[in-house]
Coordinates of N, CA and C in Angstrom, one line a residue:
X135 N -11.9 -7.3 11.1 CA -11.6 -6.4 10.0 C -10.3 -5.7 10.3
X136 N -9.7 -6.4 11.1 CA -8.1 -5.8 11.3 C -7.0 -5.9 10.6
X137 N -7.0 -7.4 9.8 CA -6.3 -8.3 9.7 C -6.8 -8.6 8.1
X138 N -6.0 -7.8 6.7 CA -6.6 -8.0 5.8 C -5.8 -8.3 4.2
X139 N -6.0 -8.4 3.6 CA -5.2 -8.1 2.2 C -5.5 -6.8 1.5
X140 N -4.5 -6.0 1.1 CA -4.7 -4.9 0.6 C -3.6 -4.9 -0.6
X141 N -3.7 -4.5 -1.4 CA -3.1 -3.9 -3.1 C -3.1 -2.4 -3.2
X142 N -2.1 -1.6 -3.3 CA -2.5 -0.3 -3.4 C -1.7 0.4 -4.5
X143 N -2.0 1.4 -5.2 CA -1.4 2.0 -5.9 C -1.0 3.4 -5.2
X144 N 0.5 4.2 -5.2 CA 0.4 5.1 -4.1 C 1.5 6.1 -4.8
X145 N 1.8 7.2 -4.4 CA 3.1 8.0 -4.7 C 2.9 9.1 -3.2
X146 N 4.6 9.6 -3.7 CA 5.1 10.1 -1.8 C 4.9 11.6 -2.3
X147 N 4.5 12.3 -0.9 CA 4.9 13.5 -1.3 C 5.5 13.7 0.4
X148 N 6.1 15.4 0.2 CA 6.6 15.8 1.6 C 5.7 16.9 1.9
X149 N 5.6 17.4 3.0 CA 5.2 18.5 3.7 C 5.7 19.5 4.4
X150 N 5.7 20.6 4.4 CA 6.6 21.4 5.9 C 5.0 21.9 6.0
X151 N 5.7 21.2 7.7 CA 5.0 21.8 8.6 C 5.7 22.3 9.9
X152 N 5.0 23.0 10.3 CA 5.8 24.0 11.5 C 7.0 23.1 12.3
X153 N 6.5 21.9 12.5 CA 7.2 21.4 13.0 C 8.7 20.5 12.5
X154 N 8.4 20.6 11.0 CA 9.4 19.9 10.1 C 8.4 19.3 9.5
X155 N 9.5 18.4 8.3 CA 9.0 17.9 6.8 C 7.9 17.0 7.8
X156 N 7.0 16.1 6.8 CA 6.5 15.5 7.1 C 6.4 14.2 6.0
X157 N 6.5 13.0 6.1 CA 6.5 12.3 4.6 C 5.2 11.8 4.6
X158 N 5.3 12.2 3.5 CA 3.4 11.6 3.2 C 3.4 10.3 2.4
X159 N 2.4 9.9 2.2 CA 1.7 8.8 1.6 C 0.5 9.5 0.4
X160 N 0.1 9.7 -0.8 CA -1.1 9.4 -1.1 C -1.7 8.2 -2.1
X161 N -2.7 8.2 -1.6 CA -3.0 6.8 -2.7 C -3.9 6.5 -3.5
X162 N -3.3 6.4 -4.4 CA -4.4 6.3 -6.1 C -5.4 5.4 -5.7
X163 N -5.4 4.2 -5.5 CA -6.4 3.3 -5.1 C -6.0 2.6 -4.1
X164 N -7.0 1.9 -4.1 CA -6.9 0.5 -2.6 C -7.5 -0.8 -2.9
X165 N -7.2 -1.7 -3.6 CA -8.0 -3.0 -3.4 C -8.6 -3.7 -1.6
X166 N -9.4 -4.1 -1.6 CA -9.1 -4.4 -0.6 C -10.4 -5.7 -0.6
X167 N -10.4 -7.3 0.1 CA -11.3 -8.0 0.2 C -12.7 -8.0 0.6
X168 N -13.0 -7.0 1.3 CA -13.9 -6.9 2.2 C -14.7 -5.3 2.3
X169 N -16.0 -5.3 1.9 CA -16.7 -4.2 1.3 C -17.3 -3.4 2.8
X170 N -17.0 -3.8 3.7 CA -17.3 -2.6 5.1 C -15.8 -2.2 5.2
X171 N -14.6 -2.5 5.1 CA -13.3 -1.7 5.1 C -13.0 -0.7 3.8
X172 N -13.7 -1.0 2.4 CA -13.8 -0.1 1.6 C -15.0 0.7 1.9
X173 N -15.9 0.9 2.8 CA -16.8 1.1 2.4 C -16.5 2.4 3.6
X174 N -15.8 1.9 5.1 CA -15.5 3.1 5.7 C -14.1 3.9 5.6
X175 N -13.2 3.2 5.0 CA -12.5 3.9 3.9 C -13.0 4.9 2.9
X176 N -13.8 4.9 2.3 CA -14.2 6.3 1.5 C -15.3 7.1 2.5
X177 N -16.0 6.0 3.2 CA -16.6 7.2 3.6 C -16.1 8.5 5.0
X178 N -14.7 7.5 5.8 CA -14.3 8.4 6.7 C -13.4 9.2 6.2
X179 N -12.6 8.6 4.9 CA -11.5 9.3 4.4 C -11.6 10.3 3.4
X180 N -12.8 9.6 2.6 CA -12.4 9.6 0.8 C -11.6 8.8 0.3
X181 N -10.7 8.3 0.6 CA -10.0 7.1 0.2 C -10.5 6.8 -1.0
X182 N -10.1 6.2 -2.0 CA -10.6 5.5 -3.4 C -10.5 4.2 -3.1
X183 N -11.0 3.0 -2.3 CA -11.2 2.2 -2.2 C -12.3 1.0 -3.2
X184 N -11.6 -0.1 -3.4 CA -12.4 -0.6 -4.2 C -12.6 -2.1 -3.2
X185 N -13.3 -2.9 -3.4 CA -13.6 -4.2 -3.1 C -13.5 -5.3 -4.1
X186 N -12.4 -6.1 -3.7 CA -12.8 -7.7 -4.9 C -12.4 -8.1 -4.4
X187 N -12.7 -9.6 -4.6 CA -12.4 -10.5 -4.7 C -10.6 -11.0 -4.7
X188 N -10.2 -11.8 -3.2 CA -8.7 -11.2 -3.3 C -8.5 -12.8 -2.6
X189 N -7.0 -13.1 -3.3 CA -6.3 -14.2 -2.5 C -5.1 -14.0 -2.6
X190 N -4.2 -15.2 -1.9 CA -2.5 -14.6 -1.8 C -2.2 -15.9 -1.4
X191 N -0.5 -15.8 -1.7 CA 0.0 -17.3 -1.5 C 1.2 -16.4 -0.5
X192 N 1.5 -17.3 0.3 CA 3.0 -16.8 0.8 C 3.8 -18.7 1.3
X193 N 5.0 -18.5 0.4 CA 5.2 -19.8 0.4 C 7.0 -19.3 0.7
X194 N 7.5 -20.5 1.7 CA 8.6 -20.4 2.1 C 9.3 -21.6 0.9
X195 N 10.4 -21.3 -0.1 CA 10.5 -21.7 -1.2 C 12.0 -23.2 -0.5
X196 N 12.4 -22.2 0.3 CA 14.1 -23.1 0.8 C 14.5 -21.8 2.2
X197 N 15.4 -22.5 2.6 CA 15.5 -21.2 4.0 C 15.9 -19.8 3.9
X198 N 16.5 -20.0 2.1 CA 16.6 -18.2 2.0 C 16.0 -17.7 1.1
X199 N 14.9 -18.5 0.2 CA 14.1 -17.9 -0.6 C 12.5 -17.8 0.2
X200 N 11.5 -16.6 -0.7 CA 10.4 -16.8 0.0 C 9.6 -16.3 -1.5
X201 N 8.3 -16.8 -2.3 CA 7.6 -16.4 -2.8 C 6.0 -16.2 -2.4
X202 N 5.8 -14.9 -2.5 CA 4.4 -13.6 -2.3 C 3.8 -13.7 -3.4
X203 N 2.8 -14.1 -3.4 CA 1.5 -13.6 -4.7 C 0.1 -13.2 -3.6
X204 N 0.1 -11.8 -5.0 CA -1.3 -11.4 -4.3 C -2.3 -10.8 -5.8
X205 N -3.3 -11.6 -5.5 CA -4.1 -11.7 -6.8 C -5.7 -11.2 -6.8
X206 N -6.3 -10.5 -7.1 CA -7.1 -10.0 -7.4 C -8.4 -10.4 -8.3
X207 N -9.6 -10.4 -8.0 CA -10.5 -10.1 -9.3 C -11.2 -9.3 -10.2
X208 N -11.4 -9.4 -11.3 CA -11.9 -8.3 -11.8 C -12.9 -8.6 -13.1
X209 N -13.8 -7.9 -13.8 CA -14.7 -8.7 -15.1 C -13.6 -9.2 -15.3
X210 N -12.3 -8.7 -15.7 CA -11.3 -8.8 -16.8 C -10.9 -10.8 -16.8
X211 N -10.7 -11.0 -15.1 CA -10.3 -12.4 -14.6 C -9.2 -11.4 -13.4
X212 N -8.2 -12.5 -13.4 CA -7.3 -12.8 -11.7 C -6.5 -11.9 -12.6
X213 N -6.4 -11.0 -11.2 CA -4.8 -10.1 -12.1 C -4.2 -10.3 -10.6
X214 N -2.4 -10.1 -11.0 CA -1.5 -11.2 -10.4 C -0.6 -10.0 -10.0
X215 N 0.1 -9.6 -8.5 CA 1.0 -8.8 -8.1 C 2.3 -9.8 -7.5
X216 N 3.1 -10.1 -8.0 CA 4.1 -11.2 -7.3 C 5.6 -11.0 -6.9
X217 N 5.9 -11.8 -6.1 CA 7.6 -11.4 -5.9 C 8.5 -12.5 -5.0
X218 N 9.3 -12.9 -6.1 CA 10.5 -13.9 -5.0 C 11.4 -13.1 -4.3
X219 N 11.6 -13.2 -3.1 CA 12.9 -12.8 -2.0 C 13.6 -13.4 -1.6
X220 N 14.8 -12.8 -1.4 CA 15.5 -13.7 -0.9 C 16.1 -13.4 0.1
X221 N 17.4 -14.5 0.8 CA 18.4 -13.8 1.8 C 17.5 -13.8 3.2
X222 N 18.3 -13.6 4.2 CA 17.3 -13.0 5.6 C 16.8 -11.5 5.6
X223 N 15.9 -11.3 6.3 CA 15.4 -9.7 6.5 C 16.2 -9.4 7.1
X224 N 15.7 -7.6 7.2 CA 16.4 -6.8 7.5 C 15.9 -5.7 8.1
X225 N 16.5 -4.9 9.0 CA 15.5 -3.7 8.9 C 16.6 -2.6 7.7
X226 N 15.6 -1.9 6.7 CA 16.6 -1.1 5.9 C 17.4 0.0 6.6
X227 N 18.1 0.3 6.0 CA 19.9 1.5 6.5 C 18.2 2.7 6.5
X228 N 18.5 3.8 7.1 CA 17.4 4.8 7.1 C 17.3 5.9 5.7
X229 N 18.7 5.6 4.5 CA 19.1 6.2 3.7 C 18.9 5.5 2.2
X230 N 18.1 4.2 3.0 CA 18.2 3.2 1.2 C 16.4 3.7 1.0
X231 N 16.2 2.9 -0.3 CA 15.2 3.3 -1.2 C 13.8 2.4 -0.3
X232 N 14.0 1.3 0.4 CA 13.4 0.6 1.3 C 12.8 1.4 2.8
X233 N 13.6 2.4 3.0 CA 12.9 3.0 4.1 C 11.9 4.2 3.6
X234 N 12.9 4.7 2.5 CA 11.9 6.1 2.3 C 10.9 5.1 1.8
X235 N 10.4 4.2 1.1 CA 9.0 3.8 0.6 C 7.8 3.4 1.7
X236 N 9.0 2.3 2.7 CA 8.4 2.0 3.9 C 7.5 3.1 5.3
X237 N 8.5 4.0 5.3 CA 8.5 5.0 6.4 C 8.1 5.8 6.0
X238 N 6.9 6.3 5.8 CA 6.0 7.1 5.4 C 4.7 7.4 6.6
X239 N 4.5 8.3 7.5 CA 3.8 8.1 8.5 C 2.9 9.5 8.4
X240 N 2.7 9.6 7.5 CA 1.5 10.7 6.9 C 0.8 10.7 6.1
X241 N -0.7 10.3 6.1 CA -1.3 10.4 4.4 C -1.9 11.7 4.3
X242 N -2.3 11.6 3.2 CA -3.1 12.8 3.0 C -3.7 12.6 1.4
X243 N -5.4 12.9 1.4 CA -6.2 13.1 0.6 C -7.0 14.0 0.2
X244 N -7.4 14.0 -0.7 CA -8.4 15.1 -1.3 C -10.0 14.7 -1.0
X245 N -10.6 15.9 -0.4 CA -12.2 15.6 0.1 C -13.1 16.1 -1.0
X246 N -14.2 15.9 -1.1 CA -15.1 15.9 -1.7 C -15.2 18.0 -2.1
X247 N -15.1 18.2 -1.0 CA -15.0 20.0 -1.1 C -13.7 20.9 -1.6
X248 N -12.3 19.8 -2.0 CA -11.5 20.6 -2.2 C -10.6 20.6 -1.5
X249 N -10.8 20.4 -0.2 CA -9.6 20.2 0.5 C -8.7 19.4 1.0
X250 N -7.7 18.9 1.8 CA -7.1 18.1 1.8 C -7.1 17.8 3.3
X251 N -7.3 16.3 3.3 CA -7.3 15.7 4.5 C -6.1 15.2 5.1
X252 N -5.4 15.6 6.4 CA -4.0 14.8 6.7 C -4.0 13.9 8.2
X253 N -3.6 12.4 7.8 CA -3.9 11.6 8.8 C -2.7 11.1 9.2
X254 N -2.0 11.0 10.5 CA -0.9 10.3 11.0 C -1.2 8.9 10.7
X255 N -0.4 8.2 10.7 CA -0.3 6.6 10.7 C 0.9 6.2 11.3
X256 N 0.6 5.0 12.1 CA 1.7 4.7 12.9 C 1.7 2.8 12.8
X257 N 3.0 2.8 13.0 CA 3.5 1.3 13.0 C 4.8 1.0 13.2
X258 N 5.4 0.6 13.7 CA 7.2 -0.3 13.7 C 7.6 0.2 12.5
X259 N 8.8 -0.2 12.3 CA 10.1 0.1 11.5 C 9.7 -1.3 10.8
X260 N 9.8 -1.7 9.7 CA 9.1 -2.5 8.9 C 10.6 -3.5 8.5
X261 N 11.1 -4.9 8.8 CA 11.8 -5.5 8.0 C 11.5 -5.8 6.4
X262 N 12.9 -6.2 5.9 CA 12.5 -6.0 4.9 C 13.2 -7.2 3.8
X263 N 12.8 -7.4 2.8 CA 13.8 -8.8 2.2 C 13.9 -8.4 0.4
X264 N 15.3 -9.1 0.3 CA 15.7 -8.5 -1.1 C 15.0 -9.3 -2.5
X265 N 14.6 -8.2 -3.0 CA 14.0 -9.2 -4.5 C 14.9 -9.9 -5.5
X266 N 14.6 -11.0 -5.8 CA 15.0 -11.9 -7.2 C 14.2 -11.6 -8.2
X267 N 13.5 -11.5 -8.1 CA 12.0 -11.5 -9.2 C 11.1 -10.9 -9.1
X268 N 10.2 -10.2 -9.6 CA 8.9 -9.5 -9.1 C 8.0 -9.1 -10.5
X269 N 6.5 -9.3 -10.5 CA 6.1 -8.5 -11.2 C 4.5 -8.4 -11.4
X270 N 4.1 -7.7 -12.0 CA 2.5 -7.4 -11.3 C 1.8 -7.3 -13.3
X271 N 0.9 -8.1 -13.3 CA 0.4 -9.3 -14.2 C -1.0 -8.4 -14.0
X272 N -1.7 -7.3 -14.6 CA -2.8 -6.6 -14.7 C -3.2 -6.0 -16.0
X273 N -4.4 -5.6 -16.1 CA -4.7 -4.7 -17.3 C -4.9 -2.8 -16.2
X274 N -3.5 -2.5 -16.2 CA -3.4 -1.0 -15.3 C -4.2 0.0 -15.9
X275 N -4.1 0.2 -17.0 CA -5.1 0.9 -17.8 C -6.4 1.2 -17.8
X276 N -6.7 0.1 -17.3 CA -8.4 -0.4 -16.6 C -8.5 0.1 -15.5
X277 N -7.8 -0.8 -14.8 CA -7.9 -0.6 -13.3 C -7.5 0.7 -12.8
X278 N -6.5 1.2 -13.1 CA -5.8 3.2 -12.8 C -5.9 4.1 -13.2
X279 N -6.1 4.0 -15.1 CA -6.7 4.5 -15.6 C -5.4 5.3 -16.6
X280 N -5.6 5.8 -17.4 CA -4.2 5.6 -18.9 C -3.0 6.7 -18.4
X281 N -3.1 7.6 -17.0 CA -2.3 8.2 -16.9 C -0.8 7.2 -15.9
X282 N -1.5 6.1 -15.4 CA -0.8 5.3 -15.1 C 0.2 3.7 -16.0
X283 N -0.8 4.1 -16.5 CA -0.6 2.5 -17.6 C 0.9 2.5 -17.7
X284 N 1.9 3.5 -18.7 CA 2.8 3.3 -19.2 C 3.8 2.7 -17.6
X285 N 3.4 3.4 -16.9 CA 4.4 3.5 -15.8 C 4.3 1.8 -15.2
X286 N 3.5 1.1 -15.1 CA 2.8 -0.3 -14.9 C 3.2 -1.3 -15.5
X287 N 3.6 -1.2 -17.0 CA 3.7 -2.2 -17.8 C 5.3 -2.6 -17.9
X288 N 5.6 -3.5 -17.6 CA 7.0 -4.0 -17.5 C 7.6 -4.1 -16.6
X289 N 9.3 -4.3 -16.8 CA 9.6 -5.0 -14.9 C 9.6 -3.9 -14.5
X290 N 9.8 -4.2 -13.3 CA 9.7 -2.8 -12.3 C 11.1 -2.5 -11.9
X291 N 11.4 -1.1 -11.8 CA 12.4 -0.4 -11.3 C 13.6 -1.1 -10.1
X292 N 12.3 -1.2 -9.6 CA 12.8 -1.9 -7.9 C 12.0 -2.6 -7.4
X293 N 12.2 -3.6 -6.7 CA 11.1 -4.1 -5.5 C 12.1 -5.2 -4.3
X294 N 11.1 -4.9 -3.5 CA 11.5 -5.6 -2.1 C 9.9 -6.0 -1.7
X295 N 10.2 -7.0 -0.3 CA 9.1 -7.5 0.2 C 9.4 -7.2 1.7
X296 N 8.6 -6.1 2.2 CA 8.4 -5.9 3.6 C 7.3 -6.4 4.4
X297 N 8.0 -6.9 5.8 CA 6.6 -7.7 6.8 C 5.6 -7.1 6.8
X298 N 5.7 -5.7 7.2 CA 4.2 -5.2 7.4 C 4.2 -5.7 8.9
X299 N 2.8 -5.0 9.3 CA 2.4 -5.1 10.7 C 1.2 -4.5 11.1
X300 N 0.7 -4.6 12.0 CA -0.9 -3.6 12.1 C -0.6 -2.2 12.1
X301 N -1.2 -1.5 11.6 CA -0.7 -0.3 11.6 C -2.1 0.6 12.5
X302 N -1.7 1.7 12.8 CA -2.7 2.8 13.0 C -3.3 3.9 12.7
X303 N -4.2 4.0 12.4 CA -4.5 4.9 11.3 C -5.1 6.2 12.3
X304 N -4.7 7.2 12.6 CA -5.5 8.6 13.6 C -6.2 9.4 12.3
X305 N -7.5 9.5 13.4 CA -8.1 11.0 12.9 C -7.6 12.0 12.5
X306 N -7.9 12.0 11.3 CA -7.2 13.6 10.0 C -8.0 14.7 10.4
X307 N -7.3 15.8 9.8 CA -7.6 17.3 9.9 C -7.0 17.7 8.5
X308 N -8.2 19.0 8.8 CA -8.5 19.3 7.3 C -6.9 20.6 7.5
X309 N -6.7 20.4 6.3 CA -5.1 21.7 5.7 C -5.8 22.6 5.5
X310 N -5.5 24.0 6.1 CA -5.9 25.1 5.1 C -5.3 25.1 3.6

């Protein structure tokens, strides 16, 4: 259960804390294959984890192209998150739009009582590869619900494809 496919829907916030900002993570949902990872996902976090049915392609296209699909189930059928890259990786400049998305080493959630939970996360500096193409093939409206929809439907603003890595997830504490 280390080693998994995940889909997430997410937006950043910042923090001051005594010690300086902190960049956070929170996240609207979580797809994820496997119903004991969603299942201690909400119950250690609250997390909004969901379970389906999940597959992925990662296909090396020629030496500088790479095509990612990650596809999902739902009543609806297969809904489709995808993206061609190109060029060699990288690790991003610490000032492009690839790091601030990447380097994010704080989440933080809302508990059942109101309060907010904040958890370190730790992992490597994430390489990263430039998009040709990208686009995520869903009914968002369904699945996120209509405050998200508009923002979902069409090409997307930006996208890149980062390695990723195992990450670490520490025990949260609650925010006054």
């Amino acid at each position: 259960h280390r080693h998994f496919d995940e889909v997430n829907l997410r937006f950043y916030v910042r923090r001051n804390a005594p010690e300086g900002v902190r960049r956070g993570v929170v996240f609207v949902k979580e797809i994820v294959p496997r119903r004991a990872i969603a299942w201690v996902a909400r119950w250690r976090y609250n997390e909004n984890y969901v379970r389906r049915r999940m597959r992925h392609e990662d296909e090396i296209v020629s030496p500088t192209r790479r095509a990612v699909v990650y596809e999902w189930r739902t009543r609806g059928g297969w809904n489709r998150l995808g993206i061609q890259a190109s060029g060699p990786s990288r690790v991003p400049d610490r000032a492009s739009e690839e790091s601030f998305i990447t380097e994010h080493y704080w989440g933080y959630v809302g508990q059942r009582d109101g309060s907010t939970l904040e958890y370190q996360v730790e992992h490597p500096r994430w390489r990263v590869w430039r998009a040709v193409d990208a686009g995520l093939d869903c009914d968002a409206e369904r699945l996120y619900g209509p405050a998200f929809a508009d923002a979902l439907v069409g090409a997307p603003h930006s996208a890149f494809l980062a390695e990723g890595s195992e990450v670490t997830v520490r025990r949260g504490r609650t925010l006054a």
